[in-house]
XYZ file of C-alpha atoms in Angstrom:
494
model
C 1.387 13.816 27.582
C 0.527 13.976 23.904
C -2.605 15.836 22.928
C -4.520 16.168 19.666
C -5.060 19.494 17.948
C -8.354 19.842 16.110
C -7.914 21.547 12.758
C -11.207 21.183 10.874
C -13.885 18.738 9.832
C -14.404 17.737 6.227
C -16.530 15.245 4.376
C -15.002 12.357 2.486
C -16.674 9.595 0.515
C -15.545 6.098 1.341
C -14.952 4.313 -1.914
C -13.135 1.428 -0.330
C -9.877 1.102 -2.320
C -6.294 1.441 -1.344
C -3.297 0.815 -3.505
C 0.394 0.562 -2.721
C 2.263 3.981 -3.255
C -0.806 6.230 -3.413
C -0.912 9.764 -4.784
C -2.196 12.522 -2.467
C -5.984 12.591 -2.099
C -7.678 15.974 -2.215
C -10.028 16.002 0.745
C -11.605 19.196 -0.554
C -13.190 17.127 -3.330
C -15.703 14.717 -1.768
C -16.299 11.567 -3.792
C -19.193 9.184 -3.998
C -19.540 5.830 -5.714
C -22.496 3.556 -6.309
C -24.458 5.095 -3.448
C -21.807 4.504 -0.782
C -22.638 6.586 2.282
C -20.529 9.682 2.906
C -18.742 9.609 6.255
C -17.510 12.562 8.250
C -13.979 12.436 9.573
C -12.340 15.115 11.649
C -8.723 15.823 10.768
C -6.603 16.217 13.884
C -2.951 16.309 14.836
C -1.260 14.387 17.612
C 1.919 15.588 19.328
C 4.230 12.660 18.684
C 7.754 11.838 19.887
C 10.343 12.055 17.115
C 12.600 9.273 18.437
C 11.013 6.693 20.725
C 14.206 4.749 21.344
C 16.885 7.302 22.213
C 16.216 9.726 25.030
C 19.047 12.047 23.976
C 18.223 12.090 20.290
C 16.811 15.254 18.716
C 16.440 16.892 22.130
C 13.405 14.749 22.889
C 11.688 16.618 20.071
C 8.127 16.137 18.872
C 6.228 16.539 15.617
C 2.576 16.772 14.621
C 1.239 13.452 13.340
C -2.006 13.650 11.419
C -4.931 11.361 12.095
C -8.589 11.192 11.126
C -11.396 10.193 13.455
C -15.126 9.586 13.338
C -17.263 8.874 16.396
C -20.450 8.787 14.331
C -21.219 5.160 15.185
C -19.504 4.858 18.540
C -21.148 3.759 21.746
C -18.881 5.898 23.879
C -16.790 4.058 26.416
C -17.993 0.634 25.264
C -17.702 0.183 21.503
C -14.357 -1.015 20.149
C -11.627 1.149 18.652
C -10.918 0.469 14.968
C -7.444 1.791 14.158
C -6.034 1.925 10.622
C -2.244 1.675 10.548
C -1.468 4.165 7.817
C 1.068 3.301 5.172
C 3.035 4.949 2.381
C 0.871 7.917 1.474
C -1.575 10.636 2.442
C -3.943 9.295 5.107
C -7.008 10.751 3.373
C -6.364 8.365 0.505
C -6.707 5.370 2.805
C -9.721 6.718 4.676
C -11.411 7.392 1.354
C -10.676 3.874 0.204
C -11.403 1.562 3.130
C -15.161 1.508 3.416
C -15.364 -1.944 4.987
C -13.948 -0.526 8.218
C -16.698 2.044 8.658
C -19.352 -0.436 7.570
C -18.177 -2.779 10.305
C -17.908 0.131 12.744
C -21.584 0.851 12.166
C -22.424 -2.735 13.098
C -20.176 -2.915 16.178
C -20.638 0.710 17.277
C -16.913 1.440 16.992
C -14.898 4.637 16.891
C -12.684 4.741 13.788
C -9.190 6.257 13.641
C -6.937 6.462 10.591
C -3.356 7.316 11.580
C -0.888 8.753 9.089
C 2.558 7.153 8.872
C 5.491 9.348 9.829
C 7.263 10.943 6.832
C 4.142 10.670 4.643
C 1.400 13.153 3.840
C 1.734 16.071 6.244
C 3.276 14.039 9.092
C 6.823 15.247 8.442
C 8.998 15.259 11.591
C 11.435 17.827 10.155
C 9.261 19.616 7.651
C 11.000 20.177 4.316
C 14.211 18.742 5.762
C 12.616 15.381 6.589
C 14.127 13.735 3.500
C 17.680 14.851 4.159
C 20.392 12.704 5.708
C 20.537 12.128 8.679
C 16.956 13.274 9.463
C 15.466 10.553 7.239
C 17.098 7.962 9.503
C 14.152 8.076 11.911
C 11.890 6.616 9.221
C 11.697 2.996 10.351
C 9.017 0.385 10.829
C 9.827 0.278 14.543
C 9.364 4.037 14.980
C 6.069 3.921 13.056
C 4.726 1.109 15.236
C 5.749 2.981 18.371
C 3.920 6.050 17.022
C 0.748 4.009 16.697
C 1.116 2.426 20.128
C 1.571 5.815 21.802
C -1.314 7.298 19.841
C -3.623 4.406 20.743
C -2.711 4.668 24.416
C -3.227 8.417 24.673
C -6.305 8.709 22.467
C -8.043 5.953 24.406
C -7.507 7.970 27.575
C -8.666 11.207 25.995
C -11.765 9.558 24.520
C -12.696 7.775 27.725
C -12.103 4.454 25.972
C -9.616 2.869 28.368
C -11.513 -0.446 28.437
C -12.476 -0.521 24.759
C -10.848 -3.321 22.710
C -8.623 -2.198 19.839
C -8.643 -3.869 16.414
C -6.088 -2.718 13.852
C -6.596 -2.743 10.101
C -4.294 -2.174 7.183
C -3.759 -2.943 3.522
C -0.517 -3.807 1.716
C 2.363 -2.265 3.713
C -0.295 -1.013 6.124
C -1.454 -4.618 6.454
C 2.100 -5.603 7.357
C 2.057 -2.918 10.044
C -1.250 -4.204 11.423
C 0.167 -7.714 11.743
C 3.324 -6.300 13.324
C 1.251 -4.302 15.830
C -0.346 -7.542 17.033
C 3.082 -9.177 17.271
C 4.788 -6.215 18.953
C 2.019 -4.747 21.118
C -0.457 -7.555 21.928
C -1.059 -5.797 25.245
C -2.691 -2.949 23.310
C -4.112 -4.609 20.190
C -6.676 -7.399 20.450
C -6.536 -8.426 16.796
C -5.408 -7.429 13.313
C -6.804 -7.607 9.798
C -3.747 -7.635 7.548
C -5.133 -7.342 4.025
C -2.817 -8.100 1.098
C 0.169 -7.914 3.430
C 3.317 -9.294 1.744
C 5.020 -10.118 5.029
C 7.065 -12.926 3.483
C 8.331 -11.463 0.212
C 9.281 -8.147 1.810
C 11.348 -10.093 4.336
C 13.341 -11.628 1.501
C 11.451 -14.916 1.623
C 10.417 -16.228 -1.756
C 11.601 -16.014 -5.352
C 12.689 -12.792 -7.033
C 10.664 -13.684 -10.140
C 7.387 -14.211 -8.280
C 5.887 -10.734 -8.549
C 6.145 -10.158 -12.295
C 5.295 -13.802 -12.963
C 2.030 -13.217 -11.119
C 1.368 -9.938 -12.941
C 1.769 -11.896 -16.168
C -0.566 -14.637 -14.925
C -3.368 -12.081 -14.526
C -3.190 -11.171 -18.196
C -2.672 -14.770 -19.271
C -5.858 -15.724 -17.409
C -7.812 -13.426 -19.712
C -6.154 -14.811 -22.844
C -2.804 -16.394 -23.595
C -2.806 -14.281 -26.755
C -2.779 -11.200 -24.531
C 0.383 -12.352 -22.773
C 1.971 -13.150 -26.139
C 1.047 -9.740 -27.551
C 2.627 -7.926 -24.615
C 5.773 -10.036 -24.887
C 5.877 -9.457 -28.642
C 5.494 -5.695 -28.244
C 8.404 -5.528 -25.822
C 10.497 -7.626 -28.232
C 9.779 -5.112 -30.989
C 10.751 -2.244 -28.699
C 13.992 -4.048 -27.842
C 14.759 -4.436 -31.535
C 14.258 -0.731 -32.200
C 16.463 0.117 -29.225
C 19.234 -2.182 -30.423
C 19.239 -0.323 -33.742
C 19.101 2.993 -31.854
C 16.023 3.981 -33.828
C 15.161 6.548 -31.190
C 13.032 8.783 -33.401
C 10.692 5.910 -34.205
C 10.517 4.930 -30.532
C 9.534 8.502 -29.716
C 6.854 8.427 -32.394
C 5.483 4.982 -31.516
C 5.163 5.783 -27.800
C 4.236 9.488 -28.075
C 7.214 10.487 -25.944
C 7.765 14.161 -25.202
C 11.467 13.792 -26.008
C 13.297 11.194 -28.067
C 15.277 8.693 -25.990
C 19.002 8.975 -26.498
C 20.614 6.256 -24.387
C 20.279 2.770 -22.986
C 19.247 4.403 -19.697
C 16.307 6.103 -21.412
C 15.191 2.764 -22.861
C 15.490 1.154 -19.423
C 13.335 3.966 -18.047
C 10.754 3.418 -20.804
C 10.644 -0.312 -20.099
C 10.187 0.403 -16.403
C 7.372 2.866 -17.040
C 5.572 0.424 -19.332
C 6.039 -2.519 -16.963
C 4.723 -0.391 -14.117
C 1.488 0.226 -16.036
C 0.823 -3.521 -16.149
C 1.650 -3.790 -12.450
C -0.992 -1.197 -11.571
C -3.566 -2.719 -13.915
C -3.096 -6.081 -12.192
C -3.221 -4.675 -8.662
C -6.323 -2.594 -9.403
C -8.217 -5.274 -11.295
C -11.519 -4.523 -9.570
C -14.908 -5.480 -11.057
C -16.064 -1.849 -11.197
C -14.507 1.460 -12.161
C -12.333 3.267 -9.643
C -10.873 6.738 -9.435
C -7.374 6.455 -8.117
C -4.220 7.645 -9.846
C -6.574 8.663 -12.623
C -9.630 6.711 -13.623
C -9.523 2.940 -13.967
C -12.258 1.155 -15.891
C -14.054 -1.866 -14.515
C -11.992 -5.037 -14.993
C -8.926 -3.112 -16.210
C -6.900 -6.236 -17.043
C -9.629 -7.357 -19.440
C -9.781 -3.860 -20.928
C -5.990 -3.855 -21.283
C -6.060 -7.193 -23.078
C -8.763 -5.980 -25.441
C -6.571 -2.962 -26.156
C -3.480 -5.105 -26.735
C -5.348 -7.359 -29.171
C -7.298 -4.740 -31.125
C -4.704 -2.216 -32.228
C -3.258 -1.832 -35.706
C 0.148 -3.035 -34.494
C 1.739 -4.215 -31.254
C 3.673 -1.047 -30.444
C 0.576 1.121 -30.815
C -1.333 -1.344 -28.651
C 1.380 -1.244 -25.999
C 1.315 2.551 -25.958
C -2.481 2.646 -25.716
C -2.496 0.062 -22.930
C -0.040 2.140 -20.925
C -2.324 5.094 -21.596
C -5.082 3.426 -19.559
C -2.898 4.163 -16.530
C -0.954 7.269 -17.509
C -3.465 9.092 -19.703
C -6.934 8.007 -18.622
C -8.309 11.480 -19.381
C -6.906 11.406 -22.914
C -5.657 14.967 -22.396
C -1.943 14.252 -22.008
C -0.224 15.395 -25.230
C 2.820 13.176 -24.719
C 4.500 10.879 -22.223
C 7.339 12.350 -20.170
C 9.485 9.364 -19.254
C 10.967 10.786 -16.093
C 7.926 12.503 -14.602
C 5.370 9.700 -15.021
C 7.547 7.026 -13.444
C 10.484 7.165 -11.044
C 12.998 4.357 -10.746
C 13.842 3.532 -7.164
C 14.648 0.689 -4.773
C 11.175 -0.771 -5.346
C 10.873 -2.281 -8.845
C 7.071 -2.318 -8.474
C 7.100 1.481 -8.258
C 7.585 4.111 -5.543
C 4.924 6.499 -6.796
C 5.627 10.204 -7.212
C 6.319 13.250 -5.074
C 7.679 13.371 -1.541
C 5.934 10.128 -0.581
C 8.080 8.354 -3.161
C 11.245 9.575 -1.407
C 10.087 8.114 1.884
C 9.194 4.764 0.333
C 12.478 4.636 -1.560
C 14.320 5.052 1.725
C 12.287 2.296 3.372
C 12.992 0.009 0.414
C 16.672 0.779 0.973
C 16.630 -0.172 4.639
C 14.112 -2.659 6.047
C 11.671 -3.436 3.217
C 13.238 -5.929 0.784
C 11.724 -5.648 -2.704
C 14.248 -7.365 -4.958
C 11.796 -8.354 -7.680
C 12.912 -8.701 -11.285
C 11.477 -9.635 -14.657
C 13.237 -12.184 -16.877
C 11.081 -12.662 -20.049
C 10.945 -16.391 -19.322
C 8.433 -16.746 -16.499
C 6.934 -13.346 -17.322
C 6.103 -11.243 -20.375
C 8.422 -8.330 -19.621
C 11.946 -7.461 -20.734
C 14.759 -8.839 -18.566
C 15.263 -6.221 -15.852
C 17.419 -7.438 -12.995
C 17.284 -6.026 -9.486
C 19.458 -8.121 -7.207
C 20.553 -7.556 -3.627
C 23.845 -6.270 -5.050
C 21.975 -3.805 -7.267
C 19.971 -2.699 -4.253
C 23.063 -2.224 -2.128
C 24.842 -0.167 -4.785
C 21.803 2.021 -5.412
C 21.050 2.597 -1.743
C 24.627 3.411 -0.818
C 24.706 6.043 -3.556
C 21.221 7.470 -2.957
C 20.876 7.380 0.817
C 24.318 6.362 2.165
C 22.806 3.251 3.752
C 23.379 -0.483 3.498
C 20.159 -2.550 3.483
C 19.717 -5.123 6.238
C 18.421 -8.013 4.195
C 17.413 -10.217 7.142
C 16.077 -7.603 9.530
C 12.341 -8.153 9.004
C 12.860 -11.896 9.458
C 14.621 -11.187 12.749
C 12.431 -8.415 14.080
C 8.998 -9.507 12.860
C 9.232 -13.299 12.777
C 9.541 -13.903 9.017
C 7.664 -17.131 8.245
C 7.668 -18.310 11.881
C 4.192 -16.915 12.584
C 2.429 -20.030 13.833
C 2.743 -18.980 17.496
C 1.149 -15.582 16.843
C -2.544 -15.049 17.512
C -5.581 -13.082 16.364
C -4.346 -12.112 12.902
C -6.260 -12.423 9.637
C -4.105 -12.525 6.515
C -6.392 -11.902 3.542
C -5.298 -12.092 -0.090
C -6.989 -11.997 -3.475
C -5.799 -14.382 -6.140
C -5.631 -11.606 -8.767
C -3.198 -9.627 -6.642
C 0.480 -9.993 -7.619
C 1.372 -9.336 -3.977
C -0.688 -12.292 -2.733
C 1.946 -15.005 -3.032
C 4.311 -12.884 -0.999
C 1.910 -13.156 1.922
C 0.407 -15.841 4.165
C -1.897 -18.034 2.058
C -2.413 -20.924 4.504
C -4.050 -20.854 7.926
C -1.345 -21.373 10.537
C -3.434 -21.927 13.672
C -6.918 -21.479 15.066
C -6.259 -17.744 15.418
C -3.828 -16.988 12.576
C -6.250 -17.284 9.699
C -5.643 -17.072 5.963
C -8.602 -15.795 3.950
C -8.140 -16.301 0.215
C -10.442 -14.367 -2.104
C -11.138 -15.829 -5.535
C -11.319 -13.061 -8.110
C -9.989 -10.512 -5.637
C -7.463 -7.804 -6.501
C -5.274 -5.816 -4.078
C -7.115 -5.873 -0.707
C -10.539 -5.834 -2.287
C -11.968 -6.805 1.107
C -11.076 -3.414 2.622
C -13.187 -1.650 0.027
C -16.743 -0.705 0.803
C -19.578 -2.936 -0.364
C -20.437 -2.706 -4.051
C -23.146 -4.325 -6.159
C -20.442 -5.762 -8.411
C -18.609 -7.508 -5.565
C -17.982 -11.212 -6.208
C -19.496 -13.620 -3.710
C -15.968 -14.510 -2.592
C -15.295 -11.077 -1.116
C -18.741 -10.890 0.493
C -17.975 -14.212 2.183
C -14.477 -13.067 3.132
C -15.779 -9.921 4.809
C -18.289 -11.997 6.771
C -15.513 -14.317 7.979
C -13.416 -11.323 8.941
C -16.316 -9.642 10.737
C -17.157 -12.816 12.676
C -13.557 -13.178 13.848
C -13.335 -9.535 14.846
C -16.570 -9.825 16.856
C -15.058 -12.841 18.617
C -11.813 -11.022 19.390
C -13.663 -7.988 20.724
C -15.708 -10.158 23.076
C -12.634 -12.106 24.183
C -10.821 -8.866 24.977
C -13.789 -7.516 26.910
C -13.847 -10.704 28.965
C -10.105 -10.463 29.607
C -10.389 -6.841 30.689
C -13.278 -7.624 33.049
C -11.345 -10.453 34.666
C -8.358 -8.189 35.191
C -10.403 -5.674 37.185
């Protein structure tokens, strides 16, 4: 039987934000924001099976999977279990940025668990060799879900919570996992809040131009002149590149080294486009401190920057600096350290976590988004299924299975599911890759006007729009209902 190992207890401030492809969060540096209460989580490790689906594989080996837990609000043996299905990054980052969960736990007297996804953070099944072939092959959605199911089962026993209803939460890819947990393990999970979960686009359903079209729409909503300025700046950059005026490009964009090839220009375009992606995703109404410091309403700030500079190229550089040089201390931009090209055109992040996400984008997670300079403001940058296949075969010796998520996790045939909330903010470029319409009385779409990437998972803030306050109330009411329904079911089964 698996058992947790207590390591230590630390204090972490719940700011309430999570973004896709997070950088590691230093839990030795507590954070606070607008008076949000500081919560205490214990960091523990769970002895987890390496391969749930092959009894001969890896000698039935195990690894230590990190999780965080707080029982501060829990009515032991009665209150529900709130379980966060960790996604592509260090689990402290998600615990620090999902304050709604602990706020709701305080109301419902729940125990809260944040589980780290295998191959991310410190939950590395093979240590430093985890990202080698073939060891990386055990990084799959199915293995991650089985990890969570086993952890839920065993921790409930250890906590004396056998009859406590379980609600799962997650944002972005973690939101996908929460929905999948309800589909795959409804015997263990009473309901799921899948915030900003692009379950359709990542299954290859939708248009390849959707994501960067929606990034563009965020800036266009501030001012059409902003969109035009960004497009114009990229056109000027393209002109300089065509004339191979690399020294001027280096000067205009404060690059550490002059570009010297078409590949370097492609990398520069990708880095710049990625800055706009992050600005759109993190377009919150107050300042945040994630991947550097973001100002309040960063899309508006970016547009002001684009429209106030002495020339378009300087404005484009300064706008990218909001993301890459928020401290103002970076002397120059290093093209290949600030941004890494991978099988996810929206960005894989940096460090070891980026390797894991790149592999997932090469196997089950389909992210064939591209910009075209027609429906969006960015340079044409194709990323087709053929491009993905060629890249992934070379990088990881794998062939993507384009239809696997549609087969394994229902694709757009979700109407017969139950007890899932799909929430999306209309400022989030991931939103239209998710479920925007209610499918049944228990598969509910919650659309948040003025909401960026899973704003509803963030802790309460004085600057919150009424739309997210209302959304959280709807979500809380449904979760209360599901908890009571599960308690009734459990009592009848006795």
